[in-house]
Short mmCIF file of C-alpha atoms in Angstrom, two decimals:
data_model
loop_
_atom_site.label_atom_id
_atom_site.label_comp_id
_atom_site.label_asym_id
_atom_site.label_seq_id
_atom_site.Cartn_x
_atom_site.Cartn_y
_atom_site.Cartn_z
CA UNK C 1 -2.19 -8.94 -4.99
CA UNK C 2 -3.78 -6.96 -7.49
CA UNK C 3 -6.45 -5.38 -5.13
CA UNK C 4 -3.01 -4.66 -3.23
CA UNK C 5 -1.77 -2.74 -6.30
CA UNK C 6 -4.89 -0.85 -6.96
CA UNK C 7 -4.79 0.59 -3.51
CA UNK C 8 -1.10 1.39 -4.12
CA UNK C 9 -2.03 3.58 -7.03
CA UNK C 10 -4.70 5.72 -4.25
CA UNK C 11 -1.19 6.09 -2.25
CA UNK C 12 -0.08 8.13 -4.83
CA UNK C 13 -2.83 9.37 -6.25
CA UNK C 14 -3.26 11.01 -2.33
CA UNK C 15 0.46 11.95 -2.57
CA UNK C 16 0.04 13.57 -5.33
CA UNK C 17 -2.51 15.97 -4.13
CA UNK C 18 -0.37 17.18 -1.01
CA UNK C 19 1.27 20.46 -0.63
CA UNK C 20 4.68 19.83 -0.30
CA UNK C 21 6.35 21.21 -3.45
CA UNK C 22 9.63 18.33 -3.12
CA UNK C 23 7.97 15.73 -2.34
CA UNK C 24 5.34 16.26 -5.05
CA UNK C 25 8.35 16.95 -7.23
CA UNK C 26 10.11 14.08 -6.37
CA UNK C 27 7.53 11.62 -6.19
CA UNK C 28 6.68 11.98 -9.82
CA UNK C 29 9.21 9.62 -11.46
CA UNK C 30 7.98 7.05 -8.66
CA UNK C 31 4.79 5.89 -10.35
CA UNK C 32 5.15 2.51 -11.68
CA UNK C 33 3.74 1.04 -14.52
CA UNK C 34 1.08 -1.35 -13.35
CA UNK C 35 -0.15 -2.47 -16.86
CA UNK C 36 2.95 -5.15 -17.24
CA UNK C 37 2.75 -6.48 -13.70
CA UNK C 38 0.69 -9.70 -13.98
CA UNK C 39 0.83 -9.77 -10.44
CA UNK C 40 0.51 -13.92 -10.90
CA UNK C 41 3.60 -14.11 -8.31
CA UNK C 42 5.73 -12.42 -5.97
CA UNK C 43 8.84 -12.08 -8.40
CA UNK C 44 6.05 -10.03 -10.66
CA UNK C 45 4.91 -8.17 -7.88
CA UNK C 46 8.39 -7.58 -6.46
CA UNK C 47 9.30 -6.16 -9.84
CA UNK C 48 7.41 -3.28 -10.09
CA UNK C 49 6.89 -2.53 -6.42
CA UNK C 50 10.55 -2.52 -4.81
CA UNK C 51 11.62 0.27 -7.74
CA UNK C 52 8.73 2.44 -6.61
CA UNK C 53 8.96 1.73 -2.62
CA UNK C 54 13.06 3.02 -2.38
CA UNK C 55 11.73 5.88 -4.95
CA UNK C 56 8.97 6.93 -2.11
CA UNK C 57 11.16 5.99 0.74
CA UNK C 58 14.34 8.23 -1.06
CA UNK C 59 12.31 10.95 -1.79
CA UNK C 60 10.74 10.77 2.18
CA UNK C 61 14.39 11.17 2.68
CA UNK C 62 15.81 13.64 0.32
CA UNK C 63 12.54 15.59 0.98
CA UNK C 64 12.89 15.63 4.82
CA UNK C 65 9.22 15.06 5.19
CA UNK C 66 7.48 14.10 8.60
CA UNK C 67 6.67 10.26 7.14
CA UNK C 68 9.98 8.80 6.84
CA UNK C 69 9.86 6.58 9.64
CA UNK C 70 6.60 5.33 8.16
CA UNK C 71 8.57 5.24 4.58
CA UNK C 72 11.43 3.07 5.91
CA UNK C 73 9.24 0.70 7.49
CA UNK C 74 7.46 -0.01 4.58
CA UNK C 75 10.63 -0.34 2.32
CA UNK C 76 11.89 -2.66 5.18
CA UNK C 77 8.79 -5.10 4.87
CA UNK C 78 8.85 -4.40 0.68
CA UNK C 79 12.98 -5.70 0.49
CA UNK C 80 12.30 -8.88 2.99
CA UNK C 81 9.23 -9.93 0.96
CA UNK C 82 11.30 -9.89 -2.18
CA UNK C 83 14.34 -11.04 -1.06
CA UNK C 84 14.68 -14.60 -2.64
CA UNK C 85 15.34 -16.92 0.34
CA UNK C 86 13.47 -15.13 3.23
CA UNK C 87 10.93 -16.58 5.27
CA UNK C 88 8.45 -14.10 4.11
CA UNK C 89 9.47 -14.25 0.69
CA UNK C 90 8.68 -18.22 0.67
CA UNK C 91 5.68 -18.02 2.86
CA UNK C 92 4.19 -15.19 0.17
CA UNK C 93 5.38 -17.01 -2.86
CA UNK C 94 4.01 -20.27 -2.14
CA UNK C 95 0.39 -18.81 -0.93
CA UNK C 96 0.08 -16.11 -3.57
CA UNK C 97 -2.66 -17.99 -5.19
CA UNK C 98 -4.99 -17.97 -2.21
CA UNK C 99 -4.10 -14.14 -1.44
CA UNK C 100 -4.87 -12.70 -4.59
CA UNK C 101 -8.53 -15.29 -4.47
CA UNK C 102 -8.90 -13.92 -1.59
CA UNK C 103 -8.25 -10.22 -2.77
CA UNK C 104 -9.92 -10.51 -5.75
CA UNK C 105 -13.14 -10.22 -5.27
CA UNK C 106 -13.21 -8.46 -1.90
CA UNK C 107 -16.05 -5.75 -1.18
CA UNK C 108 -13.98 -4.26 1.15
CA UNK C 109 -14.96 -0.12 1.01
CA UNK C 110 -17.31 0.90 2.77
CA UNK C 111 -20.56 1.75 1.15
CA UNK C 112 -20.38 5.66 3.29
CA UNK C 113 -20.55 7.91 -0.14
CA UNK C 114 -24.09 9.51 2.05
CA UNK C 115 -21.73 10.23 4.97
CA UNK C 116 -18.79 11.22 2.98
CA UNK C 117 -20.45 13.14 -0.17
CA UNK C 118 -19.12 16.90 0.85
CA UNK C 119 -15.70 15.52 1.88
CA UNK C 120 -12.44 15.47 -0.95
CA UNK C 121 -11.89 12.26 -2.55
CA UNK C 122 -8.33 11.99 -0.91
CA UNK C 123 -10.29 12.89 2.62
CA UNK C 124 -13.07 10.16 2.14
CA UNK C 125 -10.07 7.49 0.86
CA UNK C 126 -8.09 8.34 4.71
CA UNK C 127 -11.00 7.35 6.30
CA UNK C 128 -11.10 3.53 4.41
CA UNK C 129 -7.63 2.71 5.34
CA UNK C 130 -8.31 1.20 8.37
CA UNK C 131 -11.20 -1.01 7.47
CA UNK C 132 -9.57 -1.68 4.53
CA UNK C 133 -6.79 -3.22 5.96
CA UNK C 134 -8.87 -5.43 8.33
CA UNK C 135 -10.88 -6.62 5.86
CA UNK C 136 -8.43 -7.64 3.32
CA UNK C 137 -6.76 -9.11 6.61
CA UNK C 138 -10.16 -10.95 7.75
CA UNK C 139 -10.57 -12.41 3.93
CA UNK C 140 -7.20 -13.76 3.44
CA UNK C 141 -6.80 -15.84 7.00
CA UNK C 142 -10.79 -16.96 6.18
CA UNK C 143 -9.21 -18.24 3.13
CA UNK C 144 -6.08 -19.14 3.34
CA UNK C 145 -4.52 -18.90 7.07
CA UNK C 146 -3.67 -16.45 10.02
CA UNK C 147 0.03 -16.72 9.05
CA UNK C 148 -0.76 -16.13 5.52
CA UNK C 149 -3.22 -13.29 6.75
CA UNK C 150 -0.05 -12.05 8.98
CA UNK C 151 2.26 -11.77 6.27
CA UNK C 152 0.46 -10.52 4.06
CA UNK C 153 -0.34 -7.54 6.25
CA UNK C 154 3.53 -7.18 7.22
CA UNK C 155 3.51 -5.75 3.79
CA UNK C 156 -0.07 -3.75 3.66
CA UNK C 157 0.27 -2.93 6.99
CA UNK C 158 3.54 -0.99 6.64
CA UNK C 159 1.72 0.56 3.66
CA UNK C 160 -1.45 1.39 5.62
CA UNK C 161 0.76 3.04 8.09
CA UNK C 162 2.36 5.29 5.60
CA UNK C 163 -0.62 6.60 4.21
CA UNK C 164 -2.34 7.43 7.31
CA UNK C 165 0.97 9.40 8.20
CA UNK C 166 0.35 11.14 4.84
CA UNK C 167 -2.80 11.40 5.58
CA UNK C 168 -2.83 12.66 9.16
CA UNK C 169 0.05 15.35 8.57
CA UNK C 170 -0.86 16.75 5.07
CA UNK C 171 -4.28 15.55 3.55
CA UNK C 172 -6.65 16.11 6.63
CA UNK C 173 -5.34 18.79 7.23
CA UNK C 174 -6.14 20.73 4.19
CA UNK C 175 -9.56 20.90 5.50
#
């Protein structure tokens, strides 16, 4: 989950650089403070990432911006993960240990800094997201299961999704 987290922080890192005066405005009190999430279970991850999920998703909202479909979807996933009782809550709690083994070490960005060395760092990160995501997604169900692999993706996928909707109406197209 930590890997998970780190690629979280990109999200808003890549926010942060887009042109949209609310949102950037907005988005500000959103970044959570990954230094005291141990990230050793869901209830740990689930405590710093459902605060900053609604604070994306409400200012999406608030902001009226293009990727609030993608926002709510990702919120969705974020509140049935972390909702004590659900299937996906239990099926991520009890495997957590193989996910994050299976995150932790991953090599899973592409060695391309040849092919992407003239393009913005926010640029060159929209073009890992997919790969990204189906690595992480090849490591965990190699390691733990396909229906550990699939729910962990219900939540990176939703996230993958947003960014590339970031990515595809505001980032790549500062070019």
């Amino acid at each position: 989950m930590q890997l998970l987290s780190i690629i979280i922080v990109g999200v808003v890192l890549g926010v942060a650089s887009c042109d949209i005066d609310c949102f950037n405005k907005e988005t500000i009190k959103c970044r959570p403070d990954w230094g005291k999430d141990a990230r050793t279970s869901i209830l740990e991850y689930c405590r710093t990432h459902v605060p900053f999920v609604k604070c994306i998703r409400d200012s999406c909202a608030k902001c009226k911006v293009g990727f609030l479909p993608e926002a709510e979807r990702w919120w969705a996933a974020i509140k049935d993960a972390c909702t004590d009782g659900t299937a996906l809550n239990k099926n991520l709690d009890s495997n957590i240990d193989c996910i994050t083994s299976a995150t932790a070490d991953a090599d899973c960005l592409t060695d391309s800094d040849q092919d992407l060395k003239d393009v913005p760092d926010d640029q060159a990160m929209c073009k890992e997201f997919d790969s990204l995501r189906d690595c992480l997604y090849q490591r965990i169900e190699s390691a733990c299961s396909r229906n550990v692999a699939d729910d962990f993706l219900t939540i990176y996928g939703a996230m993958v999704d947003y960014q590339l909707k970031i990515c595809d109406e505001v980032i790549l197209k500062q070019k």
